[in-house]
Short mmCIF file of C-alpha atoms and ligand atoms in Angstrom, two decimals:
data_model
loop_
_atom_site.label_atom_id
_atom_site.label_comp_id
_atom_site.label_asym_id
_atom_site.label_seq_id
_atom_site.Cartn_x
_atom_site.Cartn_y
_atom_site.Cartn_z
CA MET A 1 -49.00 -3.02 -80.39
CA THR A 2 -45.59 -4.21 -79.16
CA ASP A 3 -45.03 -3.64 -75.44
CA PRO A 4 -42.24 -1.02 -75.25
CA LYS A 5 -40.64 -3.22 -72.62
CA ASN A 6 -40.18 -5.92 -75.25
CA LYS A 7 -38.84 -3.99 -78.21
CA VAL A 8 -36.52 -5.70 -80.62
CA LEU A 9 -32.96 -4.42 -80.35
CA LYS A 10 -30.85 -3.85 -83.40
CA PRO A 11 -27.17 -4.81 -83.50
CA GLY A 12 -25.20 -1.84 -82.21
CA ALA A 13 -27.58 -1.28 -79.30
CA THR A 14 -26.14 -1.24 -75.77
CA ILE A 15 -27.12 -3.86 -73.21
CA GLY A 16 -26.59 -3.04 -69.54
CA ILE A 17 -25.53 -5.72 -67.04
CA LEU A 18 -25.73 -5.23 -63.29
CA GLY A 19 -22.73 -7.05 -61.80
CA GLY A 20 -19.28 -7.56 -63.25
CA GLY A 21 -18.36 -11.15 -62.32
CA GLN A 22 -17.80 -14.13 -64.59
CA LEU A 23 -21.45 -14.41 -65.60
CA GLY A 24 -21.39 -10.75 -66.66
CA ARG A 25 -18.20 -11.46 -68.58
CA MET A 26 -19.69 -14.40 -70.49
CA LEU A 27 -22.91 -12.47 -71.14
CA SER A 28 -20.85 -9.60 -72.51
CA VAL A 29 -18.98 -11.93 -74.89
CA ALA A 30 -22.28 -13.45 -76.11
CA ALA A 31 -23.78 -9.97 -76.64
CA SER A 32 -20.68 -8.84 -78.51
CA ARG A 33 -20.92 -11.89 -80.86
CA LEU A 34 -24.47 -10.76 -81.69
CA GLY A 35 -23.24 -7.24 -82.52
CA PHE A 36 -24.34 -5.53 -79.31
CA LYS A 37 -22.32 -3.29 -77.04
CA THR A 38 -22.32 -3.95 -73.31
CA CYS A 39 -22.13 -1.69 -70.33
CA ILE A 40 -21.56 -3.14 -66.87
CA PHE A 41 -22.43 -1.61 -63.51
CA GLU A 42 -20.09 -2.90 -60.85
CA PRO A 43 -18.40 -1.26 -57.83
CA GLN A 44 -15.06 -3.14 -58.25
CA SER A 45 -12.51 -2.14 -60.80
CA ASP A 46 -10.57 -4.84 -62.70
CA CYS A 47 -13.53 -7.27 -62.38
CA PRO A 48 -14.00 -10.16 -64.86
CA ALA A 49 -16.64 -8.42 -67.00
CA SER A 50 -14.70 -5.14 -67.20
CA HIS A 51 -12.08 -6.85 -69.36
CA VAL A 52 -14.56 -7.54 -72.17
CA ALA A 53 -17.42 -5.03 -71.80
CA ASN A 54 -17.44 -1.78 -73.80
CA TYR A 55 -18.25 0.48 -70.84
CA HIS A 56 -17.97 0.17 -67.04
CA PHE A 57 -19.89 2.33 -64.55
CA LYS A 58 -17.83 1.86 -61.41
CA SER A 59 -20.10 2.73 -58.54
CA ASP A 60 -22.01 1.27 -55.63
CA TYR A 61 -25.65 0.34 -56.00
CA PHE A 62 -26.87 3.36 -53.98
CA ASN A 63 -25.48 6.14 -56.21
CA THR A 64 -28.58 7.67 -57.85
CA ASP A 65 -26.61 9.71 -60.42
CA ALA A 66 -24.54 6.72 -61.54
CA LEU A 67 -27.60 4.47 -61.80
CA THR A 68 -29.50 7.13 -63.78
CA ASN A 69 -26.61 7.63 -66.23
CA PHE A 70 -26.18 3.88 -66.55
CA ALA A 71 -29.89 3.39 -67.36
CA LYS A 72 -29.78 6.21 -69.92
CA ALA A 73 -26.77 4.64 -71.63
CA CYS A 74 -28.55 1.29 -72.20
CA GLU A 75 -31.56 0.09 -74.18
CA VAL A 76 -32.26 -2.92 -71.97
CA ILE A 77 -30.78 -3.97 -68.63
CA THR A 78 -30.19 -7.38 -67.16
CA PHE A 79 -28.29 -8.74 -64.17
CA GLU A 80 -25.84 -11.49 -63.32
CA PHE A 81 -26.64 -11.89 -59.61
CA GLU A 82 -29.89 -11.67 -57.68
CA ASN A 83 -28.99 -9.67 -54.59
CA ILE A 84 -29.39 -6.26 -56.19
CA PRO A 85 -30.89 -3.66 -53.85
CA THR A 86 -34.45 -2.93 -54.90
CA THR A 87 -33.80 0.84 -54.55
CA ALA A 88 -31.36 0.51 -57.49
CA LEU A 89 -34.05 -1.20 -59.57
CA ASP A 90 -36.58 1.55 -58.70
CA ILE A 91 -34.28 4.16 -60.28
CA ILE A 92 -33.36 2.11 -63.32
CA GLU A 93 -36.84 0.90 -64.18
CA GLU A 94 -38.13 4.46 -64.51
CA ILE A 95 -35.80 4.90 -67.46
CA THR A 96 -34.99 1.53 -69.05
CA PRO A 97 -36.68 -1.93 -69.10
CA ILE A 98 -35.14 -4.66 -66.94
CA HIS A 99 -35.23 -8.35 -67.93
CA PRO A 100 -35.94 -10.65 -66.16
CA ASN A 101 -38.64 -8.65 -64.40
CA ARG A 102 -38.79 -7.27 -60.85
CA ASN A 103 -41.21 -9.92 -59.64
CA ALA A 104 -38.92 -12.75 -60.70
CA LEU A 105 -36.03 -11.11 -58.95
CA ALA A 106 -37.96 -10.35 -55.77
CA THR A 107 -39.37 -13.92 -55.64
CA SER A 108 -35.88 -15.49 -55.81
CA GLN A 109 -34.23 -13.04 -53.44
CA ASP A 110 -36.02 -14.59 -50.44
CA ARG A 111 -36.06 -18.36 -49.96
CA PHE A 112 -39.39 -18.25 -48.07
CA THR A 113 -41.14 -16.16 -50.74
CA GLU A 114 -39.64 -18.44 -53.42
CA LYS A 115 -40.90 -21.62 -51.72
CA ASN A 116 -44.37 -20.08 -51.27
CA PHE A 117 -44.41 -19.27 -54.98
CA LEU A 118 -43.30 -22.74 -56.04
CA THR A 119 -45.91 -24.36 -53.78
CA ARG A 120 -48.62 -22.03 -55.15
CA ILE A 121 -47.92 -23.18 -58.72
CA GLY A 122 -48.12 -26.82 -57.69
CA LEU A 123 -44.45 -27.79 -57.49
CA GLN A 124 -42.81 -29.83 -54.74
CA THR A 125 -40.24 -28.28 -52.41
CA ALA A 126 -38.58 -29.53 -49.20
CA PRO A 127 -40.94 -29.08 -46.22
CA TYR A 128 -40.20 -25.60 -44.89
CA ALA A 129 -41.09 -23.03 -42.26
CA ALA A 130 -40.04 -19.42 -41.63
CA VAL A 131 -37.86 -18.91 -38.55
CA GLU A 132 -37.01 -15.67 -36.79
CA THR A 133 -36.81 -16.61 -33.12
CA CYS A 134 -35.75 -19.65 -31.05
CA GLU A 135 -39.47 -20.38 -30.45
CA ASP A 136 -40.11 -20.40 -34.21
CA LEU A 137 -37.27 -22.86 -34.63
CA GLU A 138 -38.61 -25.14 -31.95
CA LYS A 139 -42.02 -25.18 -33.62
CA ALA A 140 -40.49 -25.68 -37.05
CA ILE A 141 -38.46 -28.66 -35.78
CA ASP A 142 -41.63 -30.22 -34.34
CA GLN A 143 -43.38 -29.72 -37.66
CA ILE A 144 -40.58 -30.78 -40.06
CA GLY A 145 -38.48 -33.19 -38.01
CA MET A 146 -34.74 -34.02 -38.27
CA PRO A 147 -32.36 -33.82 -40.03
CA ALA A 148 -32.95 -30.34 -41.38
CA ILE A 149 -31.12 -27.30 -42.69
CA LEU A 150 -31.55 -23.76 -41.44
CA LYS A 151 -30.83 -21.24 -44.19
CA THR A 152 -30.87 -17.43 -44.21
CA ARG A 153 -33.85 -16.24 -46.25
CA ARG A 154 -31.67 -13.77 -48.17
CA MET A 155 -28.14 -13.38 -49.55
CA GLY A 156 -27.12 -17.06 -49.30
CA TYR A 157 -25.02 -18.55 -52.08
CA ASP A 158 -22.61 -21.50 -52.55
CA GLY A 159 -23.88 -23.08 -49.29
CA LYS A 160 -23.12 -19.91 -47.25
CA GLY A 161 -25.61 -18.83 -44.56
CA GLN A 162 -26.61 -22.46 -43.86
CA SER A 163 -26.51 -24.64 -40.77
CA ARG A 164 -27.33 -28.36 -40.56
CA LEU A 165 -29.29 -29.74 -37.68
CA MET A 166 -28.94 -33.44 -36.95
CA SER A 167 -30.83 -33.23 -33.62
CA PRO A 168 -32.77 -30.56 -31.68
CA ASP A 169 -29.54 -30.07 -29.64
CA ASP A 170 -28.10 -28.27 -32.70
CA ALA A 171 -30.80 -25.61 -32.57
CA ALA A 172 -28.90 -23.04 -30.45
CA GLN A 173 -25.78 -23.26 -32.70
CA ALA A 174 -27.94 -22.96 -35.83
CA MET A 175 -29.58 -19.76 -34.48
CA THR A 176 -26.11 -18.38 -33.69
CA ASP A 177 -24.98 -19.19 -37.25
CA MET A 178 -27.86 -17.12 -38.65
CA ALA A 179 -26.51 -14.05 -36.77
CA GLY A 180 -30.02 -12.62 -36.30
CA ALA A 181 -31.01 -12.90 -39.99
CA PRO A 182 -34.52 -14.17 -40.79
CA ALA A 183 -34.25 -17.80 -41.84
CA VAL A 184 -36.14 -20.75 -43.21
CA LEU A 185 -35.91 -24.34 -41.87
CA GLU A 186 -35.91 -26.99 -44.59
CA GLY A 187 -36.38 -30.70 -44.13
CA PHE A 188 -33.43 -32.69 -45.36
CA ILE A 189 -34.17 -34.36 -48.70
CA ASP A 190 -32.78 -37.85 -49.25
CA PHE A 191 -32.12 -37.40 -52.96
CA SER A 192 -30.47 -39.84 -55.38
CA VAL A 193 -28.97 -37.14 -57.49
CA GLU A 194 -28.99 -33.34 -57.90
CA ILE A 195 -29.79 -32.00 -61.35
CA SER A 196 -30.53 -28.63 -62.87
CA VAL A 197 -32.37 -27.37 -65.88
CA ILE A 198 -31.54 -24.18 -67.69
CA GLY A 199 -34.54 -22.71 -69.45
CA THR A 200 -35.12 -19.56 -71.48
CA ARG A 201 -38.33 -17.70 -72.28
CA SER A 202 -38.49 -15.14 -75.05
CA ALA A 203 -40.48 -11.91 -75.03
CA ASP A 204 -43.27 -13.58 -77.10
CA GLY A 205 -43.54 -16.49 -74.67
CA ALA A 206 -41.59 -19.17 -76.51
CA ILE A 207 -39.65 -21.49 -74.21
CA SER A 208 -36.52 -23.52 -74.79
CA CYS A 209 -34.94 -25.80 -72.17
CA PHE A 210 -31.48 -27.32 -72.27
CA ASP A 211 -31.05 -30.97 -71.30
CA PRO A 212 -30.89 -31.43 -67.53
CA GLY A 213 -27.35 -31.85 -66.11
CA LYS A 214 -26.22 -33.87 -63.12
CA ASN A 215 -24.54 -31.67 -60.51
CA VAL A 216 -21.96 -32.61 -57.90
CA HIS A 217 -21.39 -30.19 -55.02
CA GLN A 218 -18.54 -30.09 -52.56
CA ASN A 219 -18.75 -27.96 -49.43
CA GLY A 220 -21.89 -26.32 -50.86
CA ILE A 221 -20.06 -25.26 -54.07
CA LEU A 222 -20.81 -26.68 -57.50
CA ARG A 223 -17.90 -28.94 -58.52
CA SER A 224 -19.13 -30.39 -61.82
CA THR A 225 -22.07 -30.74 -64.15
CA THR A 226 -22.41 -33.72 -66.48
CA VAL A 227 -24.73 -34.19 -69.46
CA PRO A 228 -26.57 -36.33 -70.10
CA ALA A 229 -27.80 -36.86 -66.56
CA LYS A 230 -29.02 -40.44 -66.27
CA LEU A 231 -32.75 -39.81 -66.15
CA SER A 232 -35.80 -41.63 -67.49
CA ARG A 233 -37.67 -40.13 -70.44
CA SER A 234 -40.54 -39.11 -68.17
CA GLN A 235 -38.17 -37.47 -65.67
CA ARG A 236 -36.64 -35.45 -68.52
CA THR A 237 -40.11 -34.43 -69.67
CA ASP A 238 -41.03 -33.41 -66.14
CA THR A 239 -37.96 -31.15 -65.90
CA VAL A 240 -39.10 -29.28 -68.99
CA LEU A 241 -42.72 -29.03 -67.88
CA LEU A 242 -41.91 -27.70 -64.43
CA THR A 243 -39.37 -25.23 -65.75
CA ALA A 244 -41.92 -23.93 -68.30
CA ASN A 245 -44.46 -23.69 -65.48
CA ILE A 246 -42.09 -21.45 -63.46
CA LEU A 247 -41.11 -19.30 -66.45
CA ASN A 248 -44.74 -18.73 -67.52
CA ALA A 249 -45.94 -18.06 -63.97
CA LEU A 250 -43.34 -15.30 -63.61
CA ASP A 251 -43.95 -13.90 -67.10
CA TYR A 252 -40.20 -14.28 -67.38
CA VAL A 253 -37.96 -13.04 -70.19
CA GLY A 254 -34.40 -14.44 -70.21
CA THR A 255 -32.55 -17.51 -68.94
CA MET A 256 -33.14 -19.16 -65.58
CA GLY A 257 -31.48 -21.96 -63.63
CA VAL A 258 -33.71 -24.46 -61.76
CA GLU A 259 -31.99 -26.74 -59.25
CA LEU A 260 -33.78 -30.02 -58.51
CA PHE A 261 -33.44 -33.04 -56.27
CA VAL A 262 -34.33 -36.40 -57.85
CA THR A 263 -36.23 -38.52 -55.31
CA PRO A 264 -38.57 -41.54 -55.32
CA MET A 265 -41.40 -39.02 -54.72
CA GLY A 266 -40.57 -37.15 -57.91
CA LEU A 267 -38.66 -33.98 -58.61
CA ILE A 268 -38.28 -31.52 -55.74
CA VAL A 269 -37.25 -27.93 -56.51
CA ASN A 270 -34.31 -26.81 -54.39
CA GLU A 271 -33.99 -23.30 -55.72
CA ILE A 272 -34.36 -21.10 -58.76
CA ALA A 273 -31.89 -18.49 -60.01
CA PRO A 274 -33.23 -15.71 -62.28
CA ARG A 275 -30.12 -15.59 -64.41
CA VAL A 276 -27.65 -17.63 -66.35
CA HIS A 277 -26.31 -20.36 -64.07
CA ASN A 278 -22.99 -22.05 -63.33
CA SER A 279 -24.60 -25.45 -64.02
CA GLY A 280 -25.41 -24.25 -67.53
CA HIS A 281 -21.80 -23.61 -68.58
CA TRP A 282 -21.65 -27.00 -70.29
CA THR A 283 -23.91 -25.55 -73.03
CA GLN A 284 -20.92 -23.61 -74.36
CA ALA A 285 -19.47 -26.92 -75.62
CA GLY A 286 -22.57 -29.04 -75.92
CA CYS A 287 -24.99 -26.87 -77.94
CA ALA A 288 -24.92 -24.67 -81.00
CA ILE A 289 -26.60 -21.92 -78.94
CA ASP A 290 -25.44 -21.70 -75.34
CA GLN A 291 -27.24 -20.31 -72.27
CA PHE A 292 -25.57 -16.91 -72.63
CA GLU A 293 -26.62 -16.39 -76.26
CA GLN A 294 -30.19 -17.61 -75.42
CA HIS A 295 -30.38 -15.00 -72.65
CA ILE A 296 -29.14 -12.16 -74.84
CA ARG A 297 -31.52 -13.21 -77.64
CA ALA A 298 -34.43 -13.23 -75.19
CA ILE A 299 -33.78 -9.82 -73.60
CA ALA A 300 -33.06 -8.30 -77.04
CA GLY A 301 -36.50 -9.42 -78.24
CA TRP A 302 -34.94 -11.87 -80.72
CA PRO A 303 -36.22 -15.39 -81.37
CA LEU A 304 -34.55 -18.13 -79.30
CA GLY A 305 -32.00 -20.42 -80.91
CA ASP A 306 -31.94 -24.19 -81.04
CA GLY A 307 -30.59 -25.36 -77.66
CA SER A 308 -30.53 -29.05 -78.40
CA ARG A 309 -27.43 -30.89 -77.24
CA HIS A 310 -24.99 -32.23 -79.91
CA SER A 311 -22.33 -33.53 -77.49
CA ASN A 312 -21.94 -35.14 -74.09
CA VAL A 313 -20.02 -32.79 -71.81
CA THR A 314 -18.58 -32.62 -68.30
CA MET A 315 -18.14 -29.13 -66.92
CA GLU A 316 -15.70 -28.80 -64.02
CA ASN A 317 -15.25 -25.62 -62.00
CA LEU A 318 -11.73 -24.44 -61.31
CA ILE A 319 -11.98 -23.43 -57.69
CA GLY A 320 -9.13 -21.69 -55.87
CA ASP A 321 -5.82 -23.40 -56.55
CA ASP A 322 -7.34 -25.70 -59.23
CA VAL A 323 -6.55 -22.97 -61.67
CA ASN A 324 -2.83 -23.41 -61.13
CA ARG A 325 -3.09 -27.07 -62.17
CA LEU A 326 -4.40 -26.05 -65.55
CA MET A 327 -1.39 -27.26 -67.55
CA TYR A 328 -2.04 -30.82 -66.33
CA ILE A 329 -5.76 -30.94 -66.84
CA ALA A 330 -5.92 -29.27 -70.24
CA LYS A 331 -6.57 -31.94 -72.82
CA THR A 332 -7.20 -31.57 -76.52
CA ASN A 333 -10.95 -32.14 -76.06
CA THR A 334 -11.22 -29.67 -73.19
CA ALA A 335 -12.28 -26.06 -73.67
CA ILE A 336 -10.86 -23.70 -71.08
CA HIS A 337 -12.65 -20.66 -69.67
CA LEU A 338 -10.71 -18.45 -67.29
CA TYR A 339 -12.33 -15.44 -65.65
CA GLY A 340 -9.31 -13.12 -65.35
CA LYS A 341 -9.63 -12.71 -61.58
CA ALA A 342 -6.63 -10.92 -60.13
CA SER A 343 -5.98 -13.22 -57.17
CA VAL A 344 -6.61 -16.84 -56.25
CA LYS A 345 -8.54 -17.45 -53.02
CA PRO A 346 -9.81 -20.70 -51.50
CA GLY A 347 -13.40 -21.28 -52.63
CA ARG A 348 -13.21 -18.60 -55.36
CA LYS A 349 -14.43 -19.69 -58.79
CA MET A 350 -11.46 -18.89 -61.08
CA GLY A 351 -12.67 -20.56 -64.27
CA HIS A 352 -14.17 -23.78 -65.66
CA ILE A 353 -13.39 -26.41 -68.23
CA ASN A 354 -15.76 -28.20 -70.57
CA THR A 355 -14.67 -31.66 -71.66
CA ILE A 356 -16.44 -33.29 -74.58
CA THR A 357 -16.97 -36.93 -73.64
CA GLY A 358 -18.95 -38.17 -76.66
CA THR A 359 -21.49 -37.36 -79.30
CA SER A 360 -25.15 -37.09 -78.36
CA VAL A 361 -27.31 -39.85 -79.81
P1 AMP B 1 -28.40 -24.31 -51.68
O1 AMP B 1 -27.50 -23.14 -51.39
O2 AMP B 1 -29.73 -24.18 -51.08
O3 AMP B 1 -28.46 -24.63 -53.14
O4 AMP B 1 -27.69 -25.56 -51.00
C1 AMP B 1 -26.40 -26.03 -51.36
C2 AMP B 1 -26.35 -27.54 -51.38
O5 AMP B 1 -26.73 -28.06 -50.09
C3 AMP B 1 -27.38 -28.15 -52.35
O6 AMP B 1 -26.88 -28.21 -53.64
C4 AMP B 1 -27.56 -29.56 -51.73
O7 AMP B 1 -26.42 -30.37 -52.06
C5 AMP B 1 -27.52 -29.27 -50.24
N1 AMP B 1 -28.91 -29.00 -49.77
C6 AMP B 1 -29.51 -27.81 -49.71
N2 AMP B 1 -30.78 -27.95 -49.23
C7 AMP B 1 -30.99 -29.24 -48.98
C8 AMP B 1 -32.06 -30.02 -48.50
N3 AMP B 1 -33.24 -29.46 -48.13
N4 AMP B 1 -31.90 -31.36 -48.39
C9 AMP B 1 -30.76 -31.96 -48.77
N5 AMP B 1 -29.66 -31.27 -49.22
C10 AMP B 1 -29.76 -29.94 -49.35
#
């Protein structure tokens, strides 16, 4: 018998999305192309997803009535960011299935729990230790060495909530930077390149991974992703195997982003994101089926599409003022995606462009 959590949705059904940012916007567009309606749950009005979704529940994540009505209005619910309060999920899950599942979300909400999980399934991470007090940090430094990075266990994104330690003298400042939040100390990885893999698992356990992309970060924020990343055949195979390992271990349904460091000791997992991912935006121009459609197919109980890459692509984020230079950077082989954000702020992702640089061979 089919698990009711994994029922096959018919076109016309309503898909709920927690969060109304650009990922929610692009998920809504993908769902709409497949004939679904979308309903977003997001406290802010005039948010990127509200411009394209059918319905918008405008409420905070602690409003029981709003969450209950949202869940009743949808046949399946997904999310576009991982820091959703678990109390909201408790209410929703009583009424409507959530994909990806609670365990995947909880695992990735806490860097320490996530690293424990990755280690348990046999994958390599940076050496790490939990830190709550100055004494913990001293012990962790002894164990891990320098340089290292102290990161908050929760709520960090785009390099926020992180402090670099070049010597033990930086310990006091790093603790101040954490502002009392539980943290994890990570050994600094001397990587040759950062890559990520976007993988999707369907309700019946089929897995499809997009080609790995090479990522360039600036000030902790993703600047660009380029495919193909220059990897050996065995490295490419490894990226697929380890992503499948993670997806299966979490009994995952939907699309996930896996960020990796390439090192002489092999691939080291930096972090996982239980959702569509900024470094997967290139798939919109490089594949017949992009990461957003794969995710909607998976959570709707549909078979996955063919995610093989037909073109070489460079995706560049338009961050802050970049968006105002659009007229200059728009070329005929460049697809433009703007998120409709009301105001430009430094560091804010305003859109991205996908430039086709060649045909895949
Ligand atoms: P994160 O928010 O953990 O993805 O970190 C943001 C960026 O900081 C990463 O994309 C890397 O460029 C860098 N970074 C994070 N952790 C490490 C590490 N353990 N070793 C070296 N670089 C790191």
